[in-house]
CSV table of C-alpha atoms in Angstrom, one decimal:
chain,number,residue,atom,x,y,z
A,1,MET,CA,147.1,255.7,41.8
A,2,ARG,CA,147.9,253.3,39.5
A,3,SER,CA,151.6,252.0,39.0
A,4,ARG,CA,152.8,250.8,35.4
A,5,SER,CA,156.4,249.7,34.4
A,6,LYS,CA,157.7,250.6,31.2
A,7,SER,CA,161.0,249.5,29.2
A,8,VAL,CA,163.5,251.8,28.4
A,9,VAL,CA,164.2,252.0,25.1
A,10,GLU,CA,166.0,254.4,22.2
A,11,LYS,CA,162.6,254.6,20.0
A,12,VAL,CA,159.3,254.5,21.4
A,13,GLU,CA,156.9,251.9,19.6
A,14,ASP,CA,154.2,251.2,22.3
A,15,PRO,CA,154.1,254.2,24.7
A,16,ARG,CA,151.8,252.0,26.9
A,17,ILE,CA,154.9,249.5,28.0
A,18,GLN,CA,157.9,251.7,26.5
A,19,VAL,CA,159.5,255.0,27.4
A,20,GLN,CA,162.1,257.0,25.5
A,21,LEU,CA,165.7,257.2,27.7
A,22,ASP,CA,165.5,261.0,27.9
A,23,THR,CA,162.4,260.9,29.6
A,24,ALA,CA,163.3,257.9,31.5
A,25,LYS,CA,166.4,260.1,32.8
A,26,LYS,CA,164.2,263.0,34.2
A,27,ILE,CA,162.4,260.1,36.5
A,28,LYS,CA,165.8,258.2,37.2
A,29,PRO,CA,168.7,260.0,36.4
A,30,ASP,CA,170.8,257.0,36.1
A,31,ALA,CA,168.4,255.0,33.9
A,32,GLN,CA,169.8,252.6,31.4
A,33,LEU,CA,168.6,251.1,27.9
A,34,GLY,CA,166.4,248.2,28.7
A,35,GLU,CA,165.7,248.8,32.2
A,36,ILE,CA,162.3,248.5,33.6
A,37,ILE,CA,161.2,251.8,35.4
A,38,PRO,CA,157.7,251.9,37.3
A,39,PHE,CA,155.3,254.9,36.3
A,40,GLU,CA,152.4,256.6,38.7
A,41,GLU,CA,149.2,257.2,37.0
A,42,SER,CA,146.2,258.6,38.4
A,43,ALA,CA,142.7,257.1,37.9
A,44,ALA,CA,141.6,260.7,36.4
A,45,ALA,CA,144.4,260.7,33.8
A,46,LEU,CA,143.0,257.1,32.8
A,47,GLY,CA,139.3,257.8,32.3
A,48,ARG,CA,136.4,256.1,32.6
A,49,ILE,CA,137.3,253.4,30.4
A,50,GLY,CA,140.7,252.9,31.6
A,51,ALA,CA,139.3,252.9,35.0
A,52,GLN,CA,137.0,249.6,34.3
A,53,THR,CA,140.0,248.2,32.6
A,54,ALA,CA,142.2,248.5,35.4
A,55,LYS,CA,139.5,247.3,37.9
A,56,GLN,CA,139.1,244.2,35.3
A,57,VAL,CA,142.8,243.6,35.5
A,58,ILE,CA,142.8,243.7,39.3
A,59,GLN,CA,139.8,241.0,39.5
A,60,GLN,CA,141.5,238.6,37.0
A,61,SER,CA,144.9,238.8,39.1
A,62,LEU,CA,143.1,238.2,42.4
A,63,ARG,CA,141.3,235.1,40.6
A,64,GLU,CA,144.5,233.8,39.4
A,65,ALA,CA,146.1,234.2,42.8
A,66,GLU,CA,143.2,232.5,44.4
A,67,ARG,CA,143.4,229.5,41.8
A,68,GLU,CA,146.9,229.2,42.2
A,69,GLN,CA,146.6,229.2,45.8
A,70,VAL,CA,144.1,226.4,45.7
A,71,PHE,CA,146.2,224.2,43.3
A,72,ALA,CA,149.0,224.5,45.7
A,73,GLU,CA,147.3,223.7,48.5
A,74,TYR,CA,145.4,220.6,47.0
A,75,ALA,CA,148.4,219.6,44.8
A,76,ASP,CA,150.3,218.2,48.1
A,77,ARG,CA,147.3,216.5,49.4
A,78,GLU,CA,146.9,213.9,46.7
A,79,GLY,CA,146.3,210.7,48.4
A,80,ASP,CA,144.8,212.2,51.6
A,81,ILE,CA,141.4,212.0,52.7
A,82,ILE,CA,139.3,215.3,52.8
A,83,ASN,CA,135.8,216.2,53.8
A,84,ALA,CA,133.5,217.3,51.0
A,85,LYS,CA,129.7,218.0,50.4
A,86,ILE,CA,127.8,217.5,47.1
A,87,SER,CA,126.5,220.4,45.6
A,88,HIS,CA,124.9,219.1,42.3
A,89,PHE,CA,125.5,216.9,39.4
A,90,GLU,CA,126.8,217.0,35.9
A,91,ALA,CA,126.7,214.2,33.2
A,92,GLY,CA,126.7,211.8,36.3
A,93,SER,CA,129.5,213.3,37.8
A,94,ALA,CA,129.3,214.8,41.3
A,95,ILE,CA,130.4,218.3,42.3
A,96,MET,CA,131.4,218.7,45.5
A,97,GLU,CA,132.4,221.9,47.6
A,98,LEU,CA,135.6,221.9,49.4
A,99,ASP,CA,137.0,224.5,51.9
A,100,ARG,CA,137.7,228.0,50.7
A,101,GLY,CA,135.2,227.8,47.9
A,102,ALA,CA,137.3,225.1,46.0
A,103,THR,CA,135.4,222.4,44.5
A,104,ALA,CA,136.0,219.0,43.3
A,105,ILE,CA,134.7,216.2,40.8
A,106,LEU,CA,133.7,213.0,41.9
A,107,PRO,CA,133.5,211.1,38.3
A,108,ARG,CA,131.1,208.1,37.9
A,109,SER,CA,134.0,205.7,37.3
A,110,GLU,CA,135.2,206.6,41.2
A,111,GLN,CA,131.8,206.2,42.8
A,112,ALA,CA,131.2,203.2,44.6
A,113,PRO,CA,128.5,200.9,43.1
A,114,HIS,CA,126.6,200.5,45.9
A,115,GLU,CA,126.2,204.1,47.5
A,116,ARG,CA,123.6,206.6,46.4
A,117,TYR,CA,124.4,210.0,46.3
A,118,PHE,CA,122.1,213.4,46.5
A,119,ALA,CA,122.9,217.2,46.8
A,120,GLY,CA,123.8,218.1,50.4
A,121,GLN,CA,125.3,214.9,51.2
A,122,ALA,CA,128.6,215.1,53.1
A,123,ARG,CA,131.2,212.5,52.1
A,124,LYS,CA,134.9,211.4,53.1
A,125,VAL,CA,136.6,211.3,49.8
A,126,VAL,CA,140.4,211.0,48.7
A,127,VAL,CA,142.3,213.1,46.4
A,128,LEU,CA,143.4,211.4,43.4
A,129,GLU,CA,144.8,214.1,40.9
A,130,VAL,CA,144.9,217.9,40.8
A,131,ARG,CA,144.9,219.3,37.2
A,132,ARG,CA,146.1,222.7,36.1
A,133,THR,CA,142.9,224.0,33.3
A,134,LEU,CA,142.2,227.2,32.0
A,135,ARG,CA,139.1,227.2,34.2
A,136,GLY,CA,141.6,227.1,37.3
A,137,PRO,CA,142.5,223.9,39.0
A,138,GLN,CA,140.4,220.5,38.6
A,139,ILE,CA,140.5,218.3,41.7
A,140,ILE,CA,139.3,214.8,41.3
A,141,VAL,CA,138.3,212.7,44.1
A,142,SER,CA,137.4,208.9,44.8
A,143,ARG,CA,135.1,206.7,47.1
A,144,ALA,CA,136.3,203.7,45.0
A,145,HIS,CA,139.9,203.8,45.4
A,146,LYS,CA,142.0,201.2,47.6
A,147,ALA,CA,143.5,204.6,48.9
A,148,LEU,CA,140.5,205.6,50.9
A,149,VAL,CA,140.5,202.4,52.7
A,150,LYS,CA,144.3,202.9,54.0
A,151,ARG,CA,143.4,206.5,54.9
A,152,LEU,CA,140.6,205.3,57.0
A,153,PHE,CA,142.4,203.1,58.8
A,154,GLU,CA,145.0,205.5,59.7
A,155,LEU,CA,142.4,207.6,60.8
A,156,GLU,CA,140.7,205.0,63.2
A,157,VAL,CA,144.2,203.2,64.2
A,158,PRO,CA,146.5,205.1,66.0
A,159,GLU,CA,149.0,202.1,65.6
A,160,ILE,CA,149.1,202.6,61.9
A,161,PHE,CA,149.2,206.6,62.2
A,162,HIS,CA,152.3,206.2,64.3
A,163,GLY,CA,154.0,203.7,62.4
A,164,GLN,CA,153.6,200.6,64.6
A,165,VAL,CA,151.4,198.6,62.4
A,166,GLU,CA,152.1,198.9,58.6
A,167,ILE,CA,149.7,198.1,55.6
A,168,VAL,CA,151.6,195.9,53.3
A,169,GLY,CA,149.1,195.9,50.9
A,170,ILE,CA,145.2,196.4,49.9
A,171,ALA,CA,142.8,194.6,47.4
A,172,ARG,CA,139.6,196.1,46.9
A,173,GLU,CA,136.3,195.5,44.9
A,174,PRO,CA,134.3,198.6,46.0
A,175,GLY,CA,131.1,198.5,47.6
A,176,SER,CA,131.7,194.5,48.0
A,177,ARG,CA,134.8,193.4,49.9
A,178,THR,CA,138.2,194.5,50.8
A,179,LYS,CA,141.4,192.4,52.1
A,180,ILE,CA,143.9,194.2,53.8
A,181,ALA,CA,147.2,192.8,54.7
A,182,VAL,CA,149.0,194.2,57.8
A,183,ARG,CA,152.3,193.4,60.1
A,184,ALA,CA,153.5,194.6,63.4
A,185,ARG,CA,156.5,196.9,63.2
A,186,GLN,CA,157.0,196.5,67.0
A,187,ALA,CA,157.8,193.2,68.8
A,188,GLY,CA,154.6,191.7,70.9
A,189,LEU,CA,152.1,194.0,69.0
A,190,ASP,CA,149.2,192.0,67.6
A,191,ALA,CA,148.6,193.9,64.2
A,192,ARG,CA,145.4,192.3,63.6
A,193,GLY,CA,144.1,192.7,66.8
A,194,ALA,CA,144.9,196.5,66.7
A,195,CYS,CA,143.2,197.1,63.3
A,196,ILE,CA,140.0,195.3,64.6
A,197,GLY,CA,139.8,196.9,68.1
A,198,GLN,CA,138.1,196.0,71.0
A,199,ARG,CA,134.8,194.3,70.3
A,200,GLY,CA,135.5,195.3,66.9
A,201,LEU,CA,134.8,198.9,67.2
A,202,ARG,CA,137.6,200.3,65.0
A,203,VAL,CA,136.8,197.9,62.0
A,204,GLN,CA,133.2,198.4,62.0
A,205,ALA,CA,133.6,202.4,62.2
A,206,ILE,CA,135.4,202.0,58.7
A,207,VAL,CA,132.7,199.5,57.6
A,208,ASN,CA,130.0,201.8,58.4
A,209,GLU,CA,131.7,205.1,56.4
A,210,LEU,CA,132.1,202.3,53.3
A,211,GLY,CA,128.3,201.3,53.5
A,212,GLY,CA,128.5,198.2,54.7
A,213,GLU,CA,131.7,196.9,52.6
A,214,LYS,CA,133.3,193.7,54.2
A,215,ILE,CA,136.8,194.1,55.3
A,216,ASP,CA,139.1,190.9,55.7
A,217,ILE,CA,142.3,191.8,57.7
A,218,ILE,CA,145.2,189.4,56.8
A,219,GLU,CA,148.3,188.8,58.8
A,220,TRP,CA,151.1,189.4,56.5
A,221,ALA,CA,153.7,186.6,56.3
A,222,GLU,CA,157.1,186.7,54.8
A,223,SER,CA,156.8,182.8,53.7
A,224,PRO,CA,155.0,182.8,50.2
A,225,GLU,CA,152.8,179.7,51.5
A,226,ARG,CA,151.9,181.1,54.7
A,227,PHE,CA,150.7,184.5,53.0
A,228,VAL,CA,148.7,182.9,50.6
A,229,ALA,CA,147.0,180.6,53.1
A,230,ASN,CA,146.2,183.8,55.4
A,231,ALA,CA,145.1,185.8,52.5
A,232,LEU,CA,142.1,182.8,51.8
A,233,GLU,CA,140.6,183.3,54.6
A,234,PRO,CA,137.9,182.6,56.2
A,235,ALA,CA,138.7,179.3,54.3
A,236,HIS,CA,141.1,176.3,56.0
A,237,VAL,CA,143.9,175.5,54.0
A,238,VAL,CA,145.6,172.4,54.0
A,239,ARG,CA,148.4,172.6,52.1
A,240,VAL,CA,150.3,175.3,49.6
A,241,ASP,CA,152.7,174.6,47.0
A,242,ILE,CA,154.7,177.5,45.6
A,243,VAL,CA,156.0,177.5,41.5
A,244,PRO,CA,157.9,180.4,41.2
A,245,GLU,CA,158.5,179.7,37.7
A,246,ASP,CA,155.1,180.1,36.9
A,247,LYS,CA,154.3,182.6,39.7
A,248,THR,CA,151.7,179.9,40.8
A,249,ALA,CA,150.3,178.9,44.3
A,250,TYR,CA,148.6,175.1,44.0
A,251,VAL,CA,146.5,175.2,47.3
A,252,VAL,CA,144.5,172.1,48.8
A,253,VAL,CA,141.5,172.7,51.0
A,254,PRO,CA,139.3,170.4,52.3
A,255,ASP,CA,136.2,169.5,50.3
A,256,ARG,CA,133.7,171.1,52.5
A,257,GLN,CA,135.9,174.5,52.1
A,258,LEU,CA,136.3,174.5,48.2
A,259,SER,CA,133.4,176.7,47.9
A,260,LEU,CA,134.4,179.0,50.8
A,261,ALA,CA,138.1,179.3,49.4
A,262,ILE,CA,136.9,180.1,46.2
A,263,GLY,CA,134.0,182.8,47.2
A,264,LYS,CA,130.9,183.8,45.3
A,265,GLU,CA,131.6,184.1,41.6
A,266,GLY,CA,135.4,183.7,42.6
A,267,GLN,CA,135.8,187.0,44.7
A,268,ASN,CA,137.8,185.4,47.8
A,269,ALA,CA,140.3,183.8,45.2
A,270,ARG,CA,140.4,186.8,43.4
A,271,LEU,CA,141.3,189.4,46.1
A,272,ALA,CA,144.0,186.8,47.4
A,273,ALA,CA,145.7,186.9,44.2
A,274,LYS,CA,145.7,190.3,43.8
A,275,LEU,CA,146.9,190.8,47.3
A,276,THR,CA,149.5,188.3,47.3
A,277,GLY,CA,150.8,188.6,43.7
A,278,TRP,CA,150.4,185.2,43.2
A,279,ARG,CA,148.2,183.0,40.8
A,280,ILE,CA,146.2,180.7,42.7
A,281,ASP,CA,145.1,177.3,41.6
A,282,ILE,CA,142.5,175.8,44.4
A,283,ARG,CA,141.5,172.2,44.4
A,284,SER,CA,140.0,169.7,47.0
A,285,GLU,CA,141.6,166.9,48.8
A,286,SER,CA,139.6,164.5,46.9
A,287,GLU,CA,140.7,165.9,43.5
A,288,VAL,CA,144.0,165.6,44.6
A,289,ARG,CA,143.7,162.0,46.0
A,290,ALA,CA,142.0,161.1,42.6
A,291,GLU,CA,145.2,162.3,40.6
A,292,LEU,CA,147.8,160.6,43.0
A,293,GLU,CA,146.0,157.3,43.0
A,294,PRO,CA,147.1,154.7,40.0
A,295,GLU,CA,144.4,154.0,37.8
A,296,PRO,CA,143.1,150.5,37.9
A,297,GLU,CA,144.2,148.1,35.2
A,298,PRO,CA,141.0,147.0,32.8
A,299,GLU,CA,139.5,143.7,33.6
A,300,PRO,CA,139.9,141.3,30.5
A,301,VAL,CA,136.6,141.1,28.9
A,302,ALA,CA,135.3,137.6,27.3
A,303,VAL,CA,134.8,137.4,23.6
A,304,ALA,CA,132.5,135.0,22.3
A,305,GLU,CA,134.1,133.4,19.1
A,306,PRO,CA,131.3,132.8,16.2
A,307,ALA,CA,130.3,129.3,15.4
A,308,PRO,CA,132.0,127.7,12.6
A,309,VAL,CA,129.2,128.1,9.8
A,310,VAL,CA,131.2,126.4,7.2
A,311,GLU,CA,132.1,123.3,9.1
A,312,GLU,CA,128.6,122.7,10.1
A,313,ALA,CA,127.0,123.0,6.4
A,314,GLU,CA,129.9,120.6,5.1
A,315,GLU,CA,129.1,118.1,8.1
A,316,ALA,CA,125.5,118.4,7.3
A,317,ILE,CA,126.2,117.7,3.7
A,318,ARG,CA,128.5,114.7,4.4
A,319,HIS,CA,125.7,113.2,6.7
A,320,ASP,CA,123.0,113.6,3.5
A,321,LEU,CA,125.5,111.7,1.4
A,322,VAL,CA,126.1,108.9,3.7
A,323,ALA,CA,122.5,108.4,4.5
A,324,GLU,CA,121.8,108.3,0.3
A,325,VAL,CA,124.6,105.7,-0.1
A,326,GLU,CA,123.2,103.6,2.8
A,327,ALA,CA,119.7,103.5,1.3
A,328,GLU,CA,121.0,102.4,-2.1
A,329,SER,CA,123.2,99.7,-0.7
A,330,ALA,CA,120.1,98.5,1.2
A,331,ALA,CA,117.9,98.8,-1.7
A,332,ALA,CA,120.3,96.7,-4.3
A,333,ASP,CA,120.7,94.0,-1.4
A,334,GLU,CA,116.7,93.7,-1.1
A,335,GLU,CA,116.6,92.8,-5.1
A,336,ASP,CA,119.2,90.1,-4.6
A,337,LEU,CA,117.1,88.2,-2.0
A,338,ASP,CA,114.5,85.3,-2.8
A,339,GLU,CA,111.0,85.4,-2.5
A,340,GLU,CA,111.1,83.8,1.0
A,341,ASP,CA,113.6,86.3,2.4
A,342,ARG,CA,111.8,89.1,0.8
A,343,ALA,CA,108.8,88.2,2.7
A,344,LEU,CA,110.6,87.8,6.1
A,345,LEU,CA,112.2,91.1,5.5
A,346,GLY,CA,108.8,92.7,4.6
A,347,GLY,CA,107.1,91.2,8.0
A,348,LYS,CA,110.2,92.7,9.9
A,349,LYS,CA,109.6,96.1,8.3
A,350,LYS,CA,105.7,96.1,9.2
A,351,ARG,CA,106.7,95.1,12.9
A,352,GLU,CA,109.2,97.9,13.1
A,353,ARG,CA,106.4,100.4,11.6
A,354,ARG,CA,104.1,99.2,14.4
């Protein structure tokens, strides 16, 4: 038997979904216009085509019910970590099998750069989004989102799961490095120690799950200066100056710690800035010292003055004129001498020449 509901009307236009009021009162004496009345129909009355149609309708209804159940189950689990197994790949995205026949998509953009994926591989993933589509619910999962790190710490560290330790912030570059800031919500509890675990077993388990990704556990501090200094670990910080107007933290580190504070390709400073929310300007002690010391006054430079060329030329001309006048005067005096004096003067000149 198959049940079909029909609407009570005065004039029947579609007998599959409508029934006349007189006919409806034979089944239900108090039937009213507009009321929906169920009718029982046998499979024999429907015929072979009708039976196939009924079968398809039932199967479609079951599929829609299953899809709605899957959507309701995973829509409430956004941000949760789940286990999934890779079945195949489509256009670079990994299609993963979930429980109860559901499937999830791990897009290329949500895959960790250093990881290699293959069919049959089981992975922990975090549910990012659940969408309704014509083909059913679409579940998007991720291995690169920072929520995966948070959920892994909740699984490995009971103090975080029970609320004794709080994760304040996470800055992550998937496959390379993650900085996580924690604080204790219970007096006397070491938040960093709880996350690291005895001999580092807790944090090492998370590192292994993330394929060797480095994790820095930072102690959160209410003071921005202290928090920025902690975020730059493992580098040692000498001083931090906060400028709230520029949202900038000016950090001074020892000269030998400058490269460690900045990190490879600026990674350590970049992650610290993401974690704290401050723009970080890092300088060494020698740079700061050079800026504070006054610049020495320039020494006076001796400038050689050019020789008075004109005066020297005039002096040479004057000397030549005097020599010429003296020569002419001597020649005139010699003409006035008598023969005896000339002879004496000539002999004197010869002796001078000798």
